[in-house]
Short mmCIF file of C-alpha atoms in Angstrom, two decimals:
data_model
loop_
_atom_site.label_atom_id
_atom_site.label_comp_id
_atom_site.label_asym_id
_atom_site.label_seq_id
_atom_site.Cartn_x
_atom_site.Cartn_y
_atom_site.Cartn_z
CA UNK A 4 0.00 0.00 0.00
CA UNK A 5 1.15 3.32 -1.15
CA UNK A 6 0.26 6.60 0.92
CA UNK A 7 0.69 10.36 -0.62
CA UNK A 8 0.22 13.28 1.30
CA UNK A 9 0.12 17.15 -0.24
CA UNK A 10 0.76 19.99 1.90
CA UNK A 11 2.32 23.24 1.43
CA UNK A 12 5.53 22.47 3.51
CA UNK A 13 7.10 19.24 4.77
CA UNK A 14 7.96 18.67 8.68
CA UNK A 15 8.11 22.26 9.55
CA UNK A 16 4.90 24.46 10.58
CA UNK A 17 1.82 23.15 12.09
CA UNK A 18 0.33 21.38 9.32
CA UNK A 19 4.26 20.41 8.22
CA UNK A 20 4.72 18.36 11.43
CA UNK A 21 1.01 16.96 11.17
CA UNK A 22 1.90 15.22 8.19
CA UNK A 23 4.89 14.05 8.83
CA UNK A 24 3.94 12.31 12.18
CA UNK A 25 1.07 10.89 9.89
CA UNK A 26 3.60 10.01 7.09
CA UNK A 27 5.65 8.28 10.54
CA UNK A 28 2.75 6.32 11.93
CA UNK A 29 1.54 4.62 8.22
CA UNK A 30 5.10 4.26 7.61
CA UNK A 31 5.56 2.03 11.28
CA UNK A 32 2.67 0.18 10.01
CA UNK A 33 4.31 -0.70 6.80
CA UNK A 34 3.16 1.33 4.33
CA UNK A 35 5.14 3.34 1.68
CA UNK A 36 4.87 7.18 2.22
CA UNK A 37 5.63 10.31 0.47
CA UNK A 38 4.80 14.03 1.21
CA UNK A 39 4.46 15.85 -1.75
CA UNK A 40 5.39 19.80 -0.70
CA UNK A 41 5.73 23.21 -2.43
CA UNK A 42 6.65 25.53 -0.42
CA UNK A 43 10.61 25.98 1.54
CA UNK A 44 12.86 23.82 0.40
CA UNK A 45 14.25 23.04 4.25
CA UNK A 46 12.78 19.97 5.21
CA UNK A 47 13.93 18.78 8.76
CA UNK A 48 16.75 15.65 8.11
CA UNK A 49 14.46 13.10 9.59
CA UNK A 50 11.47 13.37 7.01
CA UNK A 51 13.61 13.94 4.23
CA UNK A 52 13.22 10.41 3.12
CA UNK A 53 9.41 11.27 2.69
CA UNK A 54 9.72 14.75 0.96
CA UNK A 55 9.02 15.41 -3.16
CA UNK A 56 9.22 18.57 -3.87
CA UNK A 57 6.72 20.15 -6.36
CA UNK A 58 8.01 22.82 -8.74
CA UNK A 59 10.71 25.27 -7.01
CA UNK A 60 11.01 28.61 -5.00
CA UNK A 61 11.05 30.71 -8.39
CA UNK A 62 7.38 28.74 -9.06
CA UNK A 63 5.95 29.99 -5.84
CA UNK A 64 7.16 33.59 -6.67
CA UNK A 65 5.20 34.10 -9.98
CA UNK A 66 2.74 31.95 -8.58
CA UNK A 67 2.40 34.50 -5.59
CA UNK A 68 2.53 37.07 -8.39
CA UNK A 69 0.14 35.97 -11.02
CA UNK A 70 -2.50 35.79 -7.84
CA UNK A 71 -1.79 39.65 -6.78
CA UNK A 72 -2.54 40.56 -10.80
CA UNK A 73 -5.27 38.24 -10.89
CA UNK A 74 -6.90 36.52 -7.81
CA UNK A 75 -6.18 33.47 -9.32
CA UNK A 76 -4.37 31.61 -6.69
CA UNK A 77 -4.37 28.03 -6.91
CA UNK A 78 -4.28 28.18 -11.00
CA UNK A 79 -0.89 29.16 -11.31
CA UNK A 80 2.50 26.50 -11.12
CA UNK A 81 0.88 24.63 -14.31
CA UNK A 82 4.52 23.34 -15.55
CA UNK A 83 5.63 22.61 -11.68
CA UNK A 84 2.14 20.88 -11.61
CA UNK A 85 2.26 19.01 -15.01
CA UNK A 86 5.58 17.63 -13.90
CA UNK A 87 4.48 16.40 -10.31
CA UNK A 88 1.19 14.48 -11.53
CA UNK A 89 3.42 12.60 -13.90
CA UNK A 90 5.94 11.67 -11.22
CA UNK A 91 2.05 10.56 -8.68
CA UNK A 92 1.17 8.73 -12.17
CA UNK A 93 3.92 6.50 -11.67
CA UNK A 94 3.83 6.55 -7.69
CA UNK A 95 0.13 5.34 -7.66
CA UNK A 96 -0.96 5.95 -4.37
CA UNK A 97 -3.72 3.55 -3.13
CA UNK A 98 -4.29 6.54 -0.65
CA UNK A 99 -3.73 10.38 -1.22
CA UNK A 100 -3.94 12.72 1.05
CA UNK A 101 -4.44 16.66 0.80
CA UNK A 102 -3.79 19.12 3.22
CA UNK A 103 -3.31 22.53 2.41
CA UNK A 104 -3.23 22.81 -1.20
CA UNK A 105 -3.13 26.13 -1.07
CA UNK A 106 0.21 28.53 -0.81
CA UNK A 107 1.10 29.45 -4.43
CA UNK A 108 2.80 25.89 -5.12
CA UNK A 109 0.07 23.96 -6.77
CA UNK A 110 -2.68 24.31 -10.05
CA UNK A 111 -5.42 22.56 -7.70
CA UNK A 112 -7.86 22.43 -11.02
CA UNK A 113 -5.44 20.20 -12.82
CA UNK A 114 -4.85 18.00 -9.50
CA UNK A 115 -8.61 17.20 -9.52
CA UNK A 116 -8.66 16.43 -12.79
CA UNK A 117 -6.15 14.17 -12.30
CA UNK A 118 -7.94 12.74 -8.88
CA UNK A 119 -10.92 12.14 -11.27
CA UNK A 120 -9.18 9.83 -13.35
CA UNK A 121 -8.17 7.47 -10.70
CA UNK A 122 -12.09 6.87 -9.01
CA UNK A 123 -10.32 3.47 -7.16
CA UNK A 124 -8.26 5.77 -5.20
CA UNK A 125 -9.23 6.73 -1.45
CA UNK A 126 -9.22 10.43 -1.00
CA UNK A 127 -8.47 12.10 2.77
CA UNK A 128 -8.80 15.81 2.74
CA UNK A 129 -8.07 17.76 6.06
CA UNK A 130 -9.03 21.17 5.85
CA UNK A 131 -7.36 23.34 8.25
CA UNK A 132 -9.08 26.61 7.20
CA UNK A 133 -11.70 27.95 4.55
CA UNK A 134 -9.91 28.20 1.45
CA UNK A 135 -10.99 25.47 -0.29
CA UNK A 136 -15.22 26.29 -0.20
CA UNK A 137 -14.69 30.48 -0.76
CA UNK A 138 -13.97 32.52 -3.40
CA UNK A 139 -10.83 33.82 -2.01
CA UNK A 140 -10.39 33.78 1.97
CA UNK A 141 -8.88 31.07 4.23
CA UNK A 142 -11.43 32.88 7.41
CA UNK A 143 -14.18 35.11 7.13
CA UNK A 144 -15.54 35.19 10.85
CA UNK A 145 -14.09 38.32 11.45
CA UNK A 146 -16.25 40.15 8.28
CA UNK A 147 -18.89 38.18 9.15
CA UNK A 148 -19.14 37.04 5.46
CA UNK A 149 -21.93 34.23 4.66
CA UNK A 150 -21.45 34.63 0.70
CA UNK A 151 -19.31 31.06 0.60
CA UNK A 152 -22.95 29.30 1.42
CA UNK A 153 -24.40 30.22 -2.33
CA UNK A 154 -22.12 31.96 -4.52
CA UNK A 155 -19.65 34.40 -3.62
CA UNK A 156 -19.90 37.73 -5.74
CA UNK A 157 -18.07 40.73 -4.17
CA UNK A 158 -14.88 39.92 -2.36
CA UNK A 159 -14.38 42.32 0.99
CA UNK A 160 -10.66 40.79 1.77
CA UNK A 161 -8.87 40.75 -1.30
CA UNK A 162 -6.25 43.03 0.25
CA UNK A 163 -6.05 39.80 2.80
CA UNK A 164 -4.21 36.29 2.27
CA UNK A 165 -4.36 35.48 -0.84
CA UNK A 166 -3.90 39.37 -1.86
CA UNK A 167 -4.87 40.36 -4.92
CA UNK A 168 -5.75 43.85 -6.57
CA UNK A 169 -8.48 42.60 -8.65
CA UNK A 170 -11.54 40.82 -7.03
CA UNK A 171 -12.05 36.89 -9.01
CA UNK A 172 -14.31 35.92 -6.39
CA UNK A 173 -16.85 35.04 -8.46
CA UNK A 174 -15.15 32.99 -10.84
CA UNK A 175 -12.58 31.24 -7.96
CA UNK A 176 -15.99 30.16 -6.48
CA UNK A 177 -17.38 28.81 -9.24
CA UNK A 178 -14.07 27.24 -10.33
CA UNK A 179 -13.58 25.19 -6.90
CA UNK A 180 -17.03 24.31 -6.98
CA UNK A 181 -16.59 22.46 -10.43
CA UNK A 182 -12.99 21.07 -9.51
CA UNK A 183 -13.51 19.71 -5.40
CA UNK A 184 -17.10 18.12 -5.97
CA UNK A 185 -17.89 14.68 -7.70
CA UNK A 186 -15.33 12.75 -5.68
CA UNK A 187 -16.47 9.13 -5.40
CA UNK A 188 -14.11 8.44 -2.73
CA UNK A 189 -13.29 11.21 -0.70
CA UNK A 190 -13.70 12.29 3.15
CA UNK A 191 -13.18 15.40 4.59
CA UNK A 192 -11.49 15.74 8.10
CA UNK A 193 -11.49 18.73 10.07
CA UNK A 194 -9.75 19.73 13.08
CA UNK A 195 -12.87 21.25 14.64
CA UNK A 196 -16.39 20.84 15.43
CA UNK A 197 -16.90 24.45 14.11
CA UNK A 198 -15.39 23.63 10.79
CA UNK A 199 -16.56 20.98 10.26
CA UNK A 200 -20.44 22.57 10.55
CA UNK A 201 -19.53 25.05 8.27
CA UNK A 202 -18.30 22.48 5.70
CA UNK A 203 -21.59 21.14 5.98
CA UNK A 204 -23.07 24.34 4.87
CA UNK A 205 -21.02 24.50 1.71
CA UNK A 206 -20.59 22.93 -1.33
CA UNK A 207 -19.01 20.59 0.03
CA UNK A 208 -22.19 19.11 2.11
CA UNK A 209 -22.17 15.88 0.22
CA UNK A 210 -19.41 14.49 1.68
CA UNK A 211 -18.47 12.39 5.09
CA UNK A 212 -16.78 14.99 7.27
CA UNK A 213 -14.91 13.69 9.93
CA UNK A 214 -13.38 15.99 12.96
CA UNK A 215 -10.36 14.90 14.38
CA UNK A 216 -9.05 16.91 16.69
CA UNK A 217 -5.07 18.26 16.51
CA UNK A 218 -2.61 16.98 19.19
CA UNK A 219 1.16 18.61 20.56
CA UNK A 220 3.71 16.71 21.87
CA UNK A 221 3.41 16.14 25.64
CA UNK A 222 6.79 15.43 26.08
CA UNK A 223 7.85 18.92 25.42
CA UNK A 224 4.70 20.60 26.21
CA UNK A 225 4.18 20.06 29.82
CA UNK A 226 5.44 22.06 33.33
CA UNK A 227 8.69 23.19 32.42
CA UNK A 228 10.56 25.23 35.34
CA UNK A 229 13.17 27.52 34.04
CA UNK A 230 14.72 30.78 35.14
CA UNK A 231 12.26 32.99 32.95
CA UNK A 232 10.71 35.65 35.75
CA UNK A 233 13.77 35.93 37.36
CA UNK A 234 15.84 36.70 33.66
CA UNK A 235 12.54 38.90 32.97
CA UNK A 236 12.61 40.50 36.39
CA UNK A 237 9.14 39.42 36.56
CA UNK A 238 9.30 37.13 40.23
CA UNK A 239 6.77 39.41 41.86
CA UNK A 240 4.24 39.90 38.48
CA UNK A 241 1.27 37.82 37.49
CA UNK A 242 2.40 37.11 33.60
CA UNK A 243 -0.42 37.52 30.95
CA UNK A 244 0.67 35.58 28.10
CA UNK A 245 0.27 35.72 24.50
CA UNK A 246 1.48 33.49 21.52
CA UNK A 247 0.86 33.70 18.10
CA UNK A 248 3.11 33.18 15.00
CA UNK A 249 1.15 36.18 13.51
CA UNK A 250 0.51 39.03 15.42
CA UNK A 251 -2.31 41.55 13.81
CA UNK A 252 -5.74 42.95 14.65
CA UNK A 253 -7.25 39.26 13.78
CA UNK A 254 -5.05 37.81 16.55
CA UNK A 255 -6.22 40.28 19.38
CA UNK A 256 -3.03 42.67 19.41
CA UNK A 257 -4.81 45.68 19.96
CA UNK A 258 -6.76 44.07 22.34
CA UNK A 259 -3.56 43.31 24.62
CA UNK A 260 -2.95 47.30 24.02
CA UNK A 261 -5.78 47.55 25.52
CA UNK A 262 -5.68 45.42 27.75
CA UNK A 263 -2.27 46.76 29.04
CA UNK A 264 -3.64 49.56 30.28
CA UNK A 265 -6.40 48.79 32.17
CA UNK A 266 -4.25 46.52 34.18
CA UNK A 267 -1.95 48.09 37.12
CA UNK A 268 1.40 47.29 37.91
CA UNK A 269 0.94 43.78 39.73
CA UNK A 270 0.59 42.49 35.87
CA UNK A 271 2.87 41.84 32.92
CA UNK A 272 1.99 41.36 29.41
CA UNK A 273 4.45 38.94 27.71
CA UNK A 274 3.85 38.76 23.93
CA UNK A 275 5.09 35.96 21.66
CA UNK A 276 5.61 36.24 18.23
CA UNK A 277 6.30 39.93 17.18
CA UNK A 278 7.95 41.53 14.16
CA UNK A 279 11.03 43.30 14.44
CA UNK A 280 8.50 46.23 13.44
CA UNK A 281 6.29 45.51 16.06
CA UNK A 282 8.71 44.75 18.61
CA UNK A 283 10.10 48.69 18.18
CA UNK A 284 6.18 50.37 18.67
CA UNK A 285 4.96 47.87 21.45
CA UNK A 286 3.56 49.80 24.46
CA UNK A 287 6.10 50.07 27.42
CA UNK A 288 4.41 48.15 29.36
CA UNK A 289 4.08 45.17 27.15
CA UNK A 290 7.23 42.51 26.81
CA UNK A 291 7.94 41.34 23.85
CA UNK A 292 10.00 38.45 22.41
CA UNK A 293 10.15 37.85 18.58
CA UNK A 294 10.69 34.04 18.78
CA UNK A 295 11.66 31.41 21.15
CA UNK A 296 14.53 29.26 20.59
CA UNK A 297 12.73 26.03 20.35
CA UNK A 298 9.44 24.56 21.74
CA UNK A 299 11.38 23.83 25.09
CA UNK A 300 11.70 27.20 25.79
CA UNK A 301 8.45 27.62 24.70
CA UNK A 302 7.08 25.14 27.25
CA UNK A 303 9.01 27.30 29.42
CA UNK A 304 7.37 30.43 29.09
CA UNK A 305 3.85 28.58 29.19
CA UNK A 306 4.49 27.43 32.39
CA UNK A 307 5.84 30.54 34.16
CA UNK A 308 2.77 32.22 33.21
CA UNK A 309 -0.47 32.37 35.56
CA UNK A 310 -2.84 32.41 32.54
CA UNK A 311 -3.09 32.41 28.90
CA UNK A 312 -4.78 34.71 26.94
CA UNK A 313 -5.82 34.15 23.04
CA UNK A 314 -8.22 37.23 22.40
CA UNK A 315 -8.11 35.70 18.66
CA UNK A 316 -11.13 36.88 16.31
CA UNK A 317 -11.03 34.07 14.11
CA UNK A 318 -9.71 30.72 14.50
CA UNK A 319 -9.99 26.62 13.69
CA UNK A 320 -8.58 24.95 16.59
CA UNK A 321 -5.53 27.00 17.82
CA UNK A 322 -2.97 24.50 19.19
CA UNK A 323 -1.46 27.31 21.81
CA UNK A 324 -4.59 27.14 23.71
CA UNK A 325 -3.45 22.77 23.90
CA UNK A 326 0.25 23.82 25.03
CA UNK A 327 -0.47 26.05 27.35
CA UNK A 328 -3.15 24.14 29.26
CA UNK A 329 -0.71 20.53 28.98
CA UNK A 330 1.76 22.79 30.75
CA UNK A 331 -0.12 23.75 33.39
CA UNK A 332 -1.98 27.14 32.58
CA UNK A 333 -5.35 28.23 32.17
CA UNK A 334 -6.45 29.85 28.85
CA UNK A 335 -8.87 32.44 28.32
CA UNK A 336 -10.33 33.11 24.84
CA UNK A 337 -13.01 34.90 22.73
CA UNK A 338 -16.05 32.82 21.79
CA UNK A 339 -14.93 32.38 18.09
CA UNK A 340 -13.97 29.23 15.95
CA UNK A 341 -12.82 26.07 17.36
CA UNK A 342 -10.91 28.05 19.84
CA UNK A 343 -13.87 27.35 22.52
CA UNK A 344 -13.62 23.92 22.04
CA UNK A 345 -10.29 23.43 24.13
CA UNK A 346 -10.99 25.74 27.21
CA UNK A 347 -13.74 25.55 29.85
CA UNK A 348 -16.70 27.33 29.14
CA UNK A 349 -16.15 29.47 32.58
CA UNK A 350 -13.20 30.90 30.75
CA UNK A 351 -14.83 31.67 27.28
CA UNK A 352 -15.14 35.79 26.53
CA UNK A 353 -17.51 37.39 24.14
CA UNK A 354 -15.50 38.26 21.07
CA UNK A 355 -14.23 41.84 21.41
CA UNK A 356 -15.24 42.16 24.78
CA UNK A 357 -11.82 43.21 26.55
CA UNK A 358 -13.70 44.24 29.55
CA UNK A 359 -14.47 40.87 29.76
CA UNK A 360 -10.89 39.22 29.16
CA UNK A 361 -10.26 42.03 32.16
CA UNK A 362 -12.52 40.53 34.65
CA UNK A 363 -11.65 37.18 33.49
CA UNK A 364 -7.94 37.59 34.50
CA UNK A 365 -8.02 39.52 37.50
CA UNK A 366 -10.70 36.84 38.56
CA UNK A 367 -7.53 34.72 39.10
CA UNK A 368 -5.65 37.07 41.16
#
């Protein structure tokens, strides 16, 4: 039996490492296994015996290009494409797997077409956002957009992921709609309840969707002493925390602003995540650290906090609410997404509400 995942990235990111622990597991129960990947060429040493890369960095670039000009992303890398499905051709996987298909690496209309051919082979799709059932967005929540449930028409983010100056909304939709449906043998996974409801709601509400929740590694994510409020001369503070890999107004960033100011003095903000631009305008009283040397450290910083915060607008199922909680820390977060369905519902905040993430924290001294 032959197994074929497609992601953008292999053994690096979140969905990176969730393939490659996938690609692990069917390989331990003898199976041959391949991740097909577009995007970075580093792939960690230990799944590099799994990794095929599709097309190059150039590819991505005027893939990434073609899709600011003319919303077309996912239609560009036709060569990089052409050259990959003859390469699966002779592969034959008895089992293919998608992931994000998405990331200006793959033409997904030709990859269906392909799919389409082969009706006798099983096909696992885990969505880990909207993309593949809008006309352009990977999340909406935060617009409050409910076009993707007919036919989307007028496109409000196409200055958002994937940017574009020209709004193909319209056309994208229709295109997807033509290219991901009449799959004989095809289930849809999801990582959260919430997703998976709104799947249900879309085009693609013909299919099995299954939810299978994401998992960390609890044997790095779990208490971790360390030296961290003594190095941050933070011993007699109660730490707010933050993580995110991408800090912005989606994530809740003004909402810490905010938040650092109604606090007093007995609290410190400690951010996770920032630019170099937004590590030189952050408030005074806000700490901030760009990136963490490794998920130990991370673990670290988790567990010398007294609770989490994830004021995030719009999520699936954010996997810093799981490592903060496995190492010991309670996590507050707006009722939005999948986020709610990994913290208590004491600790769940109307969305915006900062008064309410306020309350919330000093409720625990």
């Amino acid at each position: 039996m032959k197994v074929l995942f497609i992601n953008a990235v292999c053994g690096t990111g979140s969905t990176g490492k969730i393939c490659a622990e996938l690609a692990e597991r069917y390989e331990n129960d003898g199976y041959e296994v391949k991740i097909a990947y577009g995007r970075h060429s580093y792939v960690p040493e230990k799944y590099q015996k799994y990794a095929v890369r599709i097309g190059n960095d150039l590819d991505v670039k005027l893939h990434a290009l073609s899709t600011r000009l003319t919303d077309r992303h996912g239609l560009g890398s036709k060569k990089a494409t052409k050259e990959f499905l003859k390469w699966a051709e002779e592969y034959s996987p008895d089992l293919l797997w998608l992931h994000n298909i998405h990331g200006y690496y793959i033409n997904y209309e030709m990859l269906f077409a392909w799919i389409k051919k082969h009706p006798e082979m099983e096909i696992k799709w885990t969505l880990h956002d909207c993309w593949a059932f809008t006309g352009h967005c990977s999340h909406f929540t935060f617009i409050n957009c409910n076009q993707w449930k007919k036919q989307c028409e007028k496109c409000a983010q196409k200055n958002r992921y994937p940017k574009s100056f020209v709004d193909g909304c319209k056309d994208n939709f229709k295109r997807k709609k033509e290219a991901f449906t009449n799959i004989p043998k095809m289930t849809l996974i999801t990582p959260s309840m919430w997703l998976g409801n709104l799947v249900k709601e879309s085009f693609f509400k013909n299919y099995p969707v299954e939810v299978v929740y994401n998992t960390i590694n609890n044997e790095i994510f779990k208490p971790t002493p360390s030296n961290f409020r003594e190095n941050n001369k933070l011993t007699d503070k109660k730490i707010i925390l933050g993580v995110s890999n991408i800090w912005d107004d989606r994530k809740g960033l003004y909402d810490f602003y905010e938040l650092a100011n109604m606090l007093d003095d007995k609290y410190a903000i400690v951010l996770v995540g920032l630019s170099e631009k937004q590590l030189k305008t952050l408030p005074k009283n806000i700490i901030g650290i760009k990136r963490t040397n490794g998920q130990k450290e991370l673990a670290e910083i988790y567990t010398a906090a007294d609770v989490f915060v994830n004021p995030t607008y719009e999520d699936n199922y954010p996997t810093v609410n799981l490592e903060a909680r496995a190492c010991g820390t309670p996590v507050i977060t707006y009722r939005t997404g999948g986020s709610v369905e990994s913290v208590e519902p004491e600790n769940i905040v109307e969305v915006g509400e900062v008064e309410g993430l306020y309350r919330k924290i000093r409720s625990f001294g």
